[in-house]
Short mmCIF file of C-alpha atoms in Angstrom, two decimals:
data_model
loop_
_atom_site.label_atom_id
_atom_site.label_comp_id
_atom_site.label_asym_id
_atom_site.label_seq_id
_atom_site.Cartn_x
_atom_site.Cartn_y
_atom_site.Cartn_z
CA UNK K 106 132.34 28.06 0.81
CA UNK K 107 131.68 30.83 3.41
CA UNK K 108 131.93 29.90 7.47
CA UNK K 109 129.49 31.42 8.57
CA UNK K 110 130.42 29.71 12.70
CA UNK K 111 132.39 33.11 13.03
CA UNK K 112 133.62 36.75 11.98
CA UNK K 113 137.02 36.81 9.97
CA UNK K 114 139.52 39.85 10.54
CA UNK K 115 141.91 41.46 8.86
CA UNK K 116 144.40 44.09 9.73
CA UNK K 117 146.22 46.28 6.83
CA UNK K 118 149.69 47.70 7.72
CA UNK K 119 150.59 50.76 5.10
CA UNK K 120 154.19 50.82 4.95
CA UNK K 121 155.70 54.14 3.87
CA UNK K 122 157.56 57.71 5.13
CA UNK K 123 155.78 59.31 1.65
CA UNK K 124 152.46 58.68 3.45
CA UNK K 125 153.33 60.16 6.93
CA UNK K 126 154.70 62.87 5.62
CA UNK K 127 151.83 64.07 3.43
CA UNK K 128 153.42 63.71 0.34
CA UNK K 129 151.69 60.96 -1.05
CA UNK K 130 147.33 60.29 -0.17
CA UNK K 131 146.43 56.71 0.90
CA UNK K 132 143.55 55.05 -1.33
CA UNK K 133 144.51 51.59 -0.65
CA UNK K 134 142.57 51.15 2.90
CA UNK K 135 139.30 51.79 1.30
CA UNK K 136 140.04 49.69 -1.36
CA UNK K 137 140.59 47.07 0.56
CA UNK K 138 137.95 47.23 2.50
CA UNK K 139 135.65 47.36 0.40
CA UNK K 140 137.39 43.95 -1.15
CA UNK K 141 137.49 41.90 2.06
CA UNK K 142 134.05 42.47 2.61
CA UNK K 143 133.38 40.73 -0.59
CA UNK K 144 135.33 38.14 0.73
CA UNK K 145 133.03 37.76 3.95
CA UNK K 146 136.41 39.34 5.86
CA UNK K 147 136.04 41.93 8.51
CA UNK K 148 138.59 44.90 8.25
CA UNK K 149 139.55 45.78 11.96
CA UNK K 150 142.56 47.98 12.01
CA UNK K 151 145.14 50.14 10.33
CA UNK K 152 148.17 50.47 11.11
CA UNK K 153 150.56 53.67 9.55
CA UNK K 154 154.38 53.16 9.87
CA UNK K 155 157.71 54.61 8.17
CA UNK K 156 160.20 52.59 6.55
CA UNK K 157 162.00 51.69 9.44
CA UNK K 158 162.50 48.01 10.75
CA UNK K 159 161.61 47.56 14.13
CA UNK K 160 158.46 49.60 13.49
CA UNK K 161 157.47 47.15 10.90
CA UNK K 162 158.46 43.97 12.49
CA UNK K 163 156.49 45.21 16.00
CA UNK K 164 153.42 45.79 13.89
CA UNK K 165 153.59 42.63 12.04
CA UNK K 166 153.70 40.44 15.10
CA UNK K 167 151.07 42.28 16.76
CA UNK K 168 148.48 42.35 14.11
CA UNK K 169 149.20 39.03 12.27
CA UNK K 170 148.61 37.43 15.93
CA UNK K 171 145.17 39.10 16.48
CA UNK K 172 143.72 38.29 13.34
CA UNK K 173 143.28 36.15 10.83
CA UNK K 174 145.04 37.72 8.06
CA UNK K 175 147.31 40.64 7.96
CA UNK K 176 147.79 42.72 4.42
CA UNK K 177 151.12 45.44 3.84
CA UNK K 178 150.89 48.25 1.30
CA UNK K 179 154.26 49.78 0.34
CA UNK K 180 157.77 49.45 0.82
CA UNK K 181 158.48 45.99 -1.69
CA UNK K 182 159.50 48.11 -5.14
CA UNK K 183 163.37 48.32 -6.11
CA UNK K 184 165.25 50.53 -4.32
CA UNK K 185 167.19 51.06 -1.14
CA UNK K 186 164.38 52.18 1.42
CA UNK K 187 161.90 49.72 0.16
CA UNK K 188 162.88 47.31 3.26
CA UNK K 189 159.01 45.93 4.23
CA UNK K 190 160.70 42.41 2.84
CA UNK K 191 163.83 42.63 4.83
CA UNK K 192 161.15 43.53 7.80
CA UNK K 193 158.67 40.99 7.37
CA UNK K 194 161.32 38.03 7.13
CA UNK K 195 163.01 39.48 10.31
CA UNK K 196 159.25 39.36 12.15
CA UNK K 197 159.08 35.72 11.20
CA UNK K 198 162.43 35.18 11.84
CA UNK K 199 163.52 33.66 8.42
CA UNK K 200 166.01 34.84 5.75
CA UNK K 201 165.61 36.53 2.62
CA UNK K 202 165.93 34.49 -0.60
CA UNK K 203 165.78 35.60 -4.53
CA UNK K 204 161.91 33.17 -5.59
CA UNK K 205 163.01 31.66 -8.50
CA UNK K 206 159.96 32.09 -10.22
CA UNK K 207 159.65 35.76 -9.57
CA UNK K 208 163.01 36.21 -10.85
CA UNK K 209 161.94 34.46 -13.91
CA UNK K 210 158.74 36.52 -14.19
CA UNK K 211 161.01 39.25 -13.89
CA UNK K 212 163.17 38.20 -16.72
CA UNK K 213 160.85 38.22 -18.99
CA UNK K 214 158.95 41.54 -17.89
CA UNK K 215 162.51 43.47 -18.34
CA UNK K 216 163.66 41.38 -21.90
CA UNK K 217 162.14 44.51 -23.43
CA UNK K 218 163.11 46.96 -20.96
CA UNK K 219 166.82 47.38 -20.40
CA UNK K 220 167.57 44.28 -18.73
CA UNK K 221 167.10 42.61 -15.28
CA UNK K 222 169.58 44.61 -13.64
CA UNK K 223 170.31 44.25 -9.40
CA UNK K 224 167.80 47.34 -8.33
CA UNK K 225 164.95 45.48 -10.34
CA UNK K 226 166.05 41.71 -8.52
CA UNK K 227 165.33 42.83 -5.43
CA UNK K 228 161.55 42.64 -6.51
CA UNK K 229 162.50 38.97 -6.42
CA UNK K 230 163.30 38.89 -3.18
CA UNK K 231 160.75 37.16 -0.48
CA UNK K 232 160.63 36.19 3.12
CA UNK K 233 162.17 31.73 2.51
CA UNK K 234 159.09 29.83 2.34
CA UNK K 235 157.25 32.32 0.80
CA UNK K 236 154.40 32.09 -2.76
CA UNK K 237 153.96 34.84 -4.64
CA UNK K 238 150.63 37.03 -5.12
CA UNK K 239 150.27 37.87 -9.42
CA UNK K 240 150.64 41.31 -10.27
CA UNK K 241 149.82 41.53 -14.33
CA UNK K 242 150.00 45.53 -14.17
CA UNK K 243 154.12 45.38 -13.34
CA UNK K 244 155.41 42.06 -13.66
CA UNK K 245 156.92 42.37 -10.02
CA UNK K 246 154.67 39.66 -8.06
CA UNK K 247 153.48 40.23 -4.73
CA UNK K 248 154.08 37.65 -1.47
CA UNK K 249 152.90 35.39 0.33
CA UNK K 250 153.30 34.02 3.75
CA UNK K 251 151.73 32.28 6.42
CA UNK K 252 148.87 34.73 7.23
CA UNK K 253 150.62 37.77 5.50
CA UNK K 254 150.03 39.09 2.04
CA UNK K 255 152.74 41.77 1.14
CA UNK K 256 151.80 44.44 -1.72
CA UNK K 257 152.83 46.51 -3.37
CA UNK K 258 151.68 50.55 -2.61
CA UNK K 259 151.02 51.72 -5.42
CA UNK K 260 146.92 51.37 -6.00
CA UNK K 261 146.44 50.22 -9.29
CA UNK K 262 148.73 47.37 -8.82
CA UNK K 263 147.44 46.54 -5.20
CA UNK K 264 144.10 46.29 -6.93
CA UNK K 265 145.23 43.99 -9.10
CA UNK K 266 146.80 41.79 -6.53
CA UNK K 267 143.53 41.97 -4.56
CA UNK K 268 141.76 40.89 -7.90
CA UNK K 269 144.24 37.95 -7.79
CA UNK K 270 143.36 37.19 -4.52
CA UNK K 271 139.83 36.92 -5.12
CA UNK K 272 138.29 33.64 -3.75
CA UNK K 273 140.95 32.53 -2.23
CA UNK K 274 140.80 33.65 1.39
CA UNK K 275 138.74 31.74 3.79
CA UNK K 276 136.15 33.99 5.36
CA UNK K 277 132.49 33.87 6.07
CA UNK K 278 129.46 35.76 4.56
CA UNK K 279 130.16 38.81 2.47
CA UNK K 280 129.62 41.96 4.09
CA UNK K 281 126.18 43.84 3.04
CA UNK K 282 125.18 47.73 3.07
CA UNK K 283 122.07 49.76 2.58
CA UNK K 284 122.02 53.71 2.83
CA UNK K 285 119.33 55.74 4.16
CA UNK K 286 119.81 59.72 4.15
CA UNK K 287 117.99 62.39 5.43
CA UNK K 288 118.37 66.47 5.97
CA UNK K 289 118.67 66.53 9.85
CA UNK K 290 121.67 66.69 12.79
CA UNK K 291 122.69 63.27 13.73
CA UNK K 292 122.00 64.24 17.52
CA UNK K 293 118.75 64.93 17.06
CA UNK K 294 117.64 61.21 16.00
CA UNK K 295 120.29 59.81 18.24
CA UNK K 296 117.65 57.62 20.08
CA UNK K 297 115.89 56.50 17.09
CA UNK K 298 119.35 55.32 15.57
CA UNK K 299 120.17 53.11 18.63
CA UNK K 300 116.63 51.50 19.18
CA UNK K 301 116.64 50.85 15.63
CA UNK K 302 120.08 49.10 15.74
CA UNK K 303 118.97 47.50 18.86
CA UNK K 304 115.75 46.19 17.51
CA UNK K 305 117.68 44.18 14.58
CA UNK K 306 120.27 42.44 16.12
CA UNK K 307 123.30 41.69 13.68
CA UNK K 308 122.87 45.10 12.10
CA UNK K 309 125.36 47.63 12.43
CA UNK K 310 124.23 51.52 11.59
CA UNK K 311 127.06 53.75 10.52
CA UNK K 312 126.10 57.92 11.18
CA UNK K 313 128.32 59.88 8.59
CA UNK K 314 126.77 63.77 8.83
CA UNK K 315 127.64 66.49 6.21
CA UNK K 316 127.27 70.13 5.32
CA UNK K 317 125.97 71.17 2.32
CA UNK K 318 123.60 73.81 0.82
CA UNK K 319 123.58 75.49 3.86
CA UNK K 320 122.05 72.42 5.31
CA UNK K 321 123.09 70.02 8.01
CA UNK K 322 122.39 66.62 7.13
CA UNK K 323 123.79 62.72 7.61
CA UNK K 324 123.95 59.70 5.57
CA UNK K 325 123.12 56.44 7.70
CA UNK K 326 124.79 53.11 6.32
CA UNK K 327 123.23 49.85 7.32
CA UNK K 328 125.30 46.69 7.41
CA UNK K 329 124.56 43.22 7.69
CA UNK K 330 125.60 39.85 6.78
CA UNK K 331 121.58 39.16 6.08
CA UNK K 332 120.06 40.76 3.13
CA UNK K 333 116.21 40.31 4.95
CA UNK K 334 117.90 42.24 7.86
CA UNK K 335 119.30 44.75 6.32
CA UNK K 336 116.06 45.62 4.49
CA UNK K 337 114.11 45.28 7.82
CA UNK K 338 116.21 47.42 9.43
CA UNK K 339 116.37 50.07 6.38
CA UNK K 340 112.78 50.44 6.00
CA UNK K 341 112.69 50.31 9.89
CA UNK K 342 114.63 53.69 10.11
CA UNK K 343 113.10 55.14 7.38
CA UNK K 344 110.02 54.64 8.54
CA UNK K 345 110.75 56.01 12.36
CA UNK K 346 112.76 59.22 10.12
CA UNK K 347 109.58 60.05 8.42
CA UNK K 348 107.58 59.69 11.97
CA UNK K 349 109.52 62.63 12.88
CA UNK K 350 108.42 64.52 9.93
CA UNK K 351 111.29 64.34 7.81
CA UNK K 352 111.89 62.82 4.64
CA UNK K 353 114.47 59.35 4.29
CA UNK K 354 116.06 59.53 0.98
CA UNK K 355 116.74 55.69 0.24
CA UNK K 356 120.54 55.58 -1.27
CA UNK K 357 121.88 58.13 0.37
CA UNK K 358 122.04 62.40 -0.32
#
C-alpha cells in the first residue's frame, strides 16, 4: 500500500576505482531510477567513490541518515579490492560474518563449477545481522541491512536484484512522466515553462535541449504523482508552445 502522507528518498552510492577512472560506464543509476520510481521512491543523490574504506564508510553514514533508503553498486564480488562489505559493516559498526545461507546458495551454484573455493566465500560474507537480496543471474546473493541494500555492480545482476526487490520497499505513489517536444531554444520559452509549472502545482517540468539536423531543439518531461495533473499540465504546455507558433510533438523528438 503506497503512503501517500510524504515523499520517500533514496540515495545510490556506486562503489568502484573502474568507474572513476573511465574504464568502466555506469548504467546502474538510471536503472535504478527508473525502478524506485515504480516503487513511489524518490531518487535524490549519487554518490561516486573508489574502493577505499573511509570513503565508503563517510558516505554510508551520511546518506543512509538523510534518507530513507540507501542502495551500493560495486565492490561485493570475490576478490581482494572488493571491500564495500568490509566498509559497510565498519559504518554500522558490526563485524563481518560468512550467512549461512549464502554460503549454501553458493555451494550449490559452484557444485558444477570447480568448487566453492575461499575467493568465491567471500561472496558469503555480510555485515552480522544482515538478509540477503536474491540474485538468480550469479548465485552470489545480494545484502541486506537496516536501510541499506548492497549490490552487486555489474548491471544485469543489479537488475535482477532490483527485480527481487520489487514490492517490497515502503514508498508512496509511483512516480509519473509525460514528454512534450518541440524544435525551439529552451531560453526562448523560459517563461512559459515556469508559469506552466507554476500553474499545476505538484508538477515538476524537466528542460533537456538537443542538437540535431542542424536544428536546436528540447524535449520537456512532465512529472507527477497524479495522472489528471500530468495530462493538465501536458496539454497545458502544449497548448501555450503552439500559441507561440510552434509545433509540440507529444512523446518527445
Amino acid at each position: 500500500m503506497a503512503d501517500t502522507s510524504r515523499t520517500w528518498t533514496a540515495a545510490l552510492l556506486v562503489i568502484g576505482d573502474e568507474i572513476l577512472s573511465g574504464r568502466t560506464q555506469d548504467k546502474n543509476v538510471a536503472q535504478v531510477a527508473s525502478w524506485l520510481n515504480v516503487q513511489g521512491i524518490r531518487l535524490k543523490e549519487v554518490r561516486v567513490v573508489a574502493d577505499d574504506e573511509a570513503a565508503i564508510v563517510e558516505a554510508v553514514n551520511i546518506l543512509r541518515a538523510r534518507n530513507d533508503y540507501l542502495f551500493t553498486t560495486g565492490g561485493i564480488g570475490p576478490t581482494h579490492d572488493d571491500i564495500t562489505v568490509d566498509a559497510i559493516a565498519a559504518a554500522l559498526g558490526v563485524d563481518v560474518v560468512i550467512h549461512p545461507d549464502a554460503r549454501a546458495i553458493l555451494e550449490r551454484y559452484y557444485e558444477t563449477r570447480g568448487g566453492l573455493n575461499d575467493a568465491r566465500l567471500r561472496m558469503a560474507r555480510v555485515p552480522a545481522g544482515a538478509d540477503l537480496i536474491p540474485n538468480r543471474m550469479s548465485g552470489a546473493p545480494g545484502i541486506k541491512i537496516g536501510n541499506i541494500y548492497i549490490m552487486a555492480g555489474v548491471p544485469s545482476i543489479t537488475a535482477g536484484m532490483l527485480d527481487a526487490l520489487t514490492g517490497t520497499l515502503e514508498g508512496g505513489l509511483p512516480v509519473l512522466s509525460a514528454t512534450v517536444g518541440c524544435w525551439v531554444p529552451e531560453s526562448e520559452i523560459a517563461d512559459l515553462l515556469r508559469q506552466t509549472e507554476r500553474d499545476h502545482e505538484g508538477v515538476a517540468i524537466g528542460s533537456y535541449p538537443f542538437f540535431r539536423e542542424g536544428r536546436v531543439g528540447a524535449n520537456f518531461v512532465i512529472r507527477s504523482t497524479d495522472s489528471a495533473l500530468l495530462e493538465a499540465c501536458s496539454a497545458a504546455l502544449a497548448a501555450g508552445l503552439e500559441a507561440t507558433g510552434r509545433e509540440a510533438v507529444h512523446g518527445g523528438i
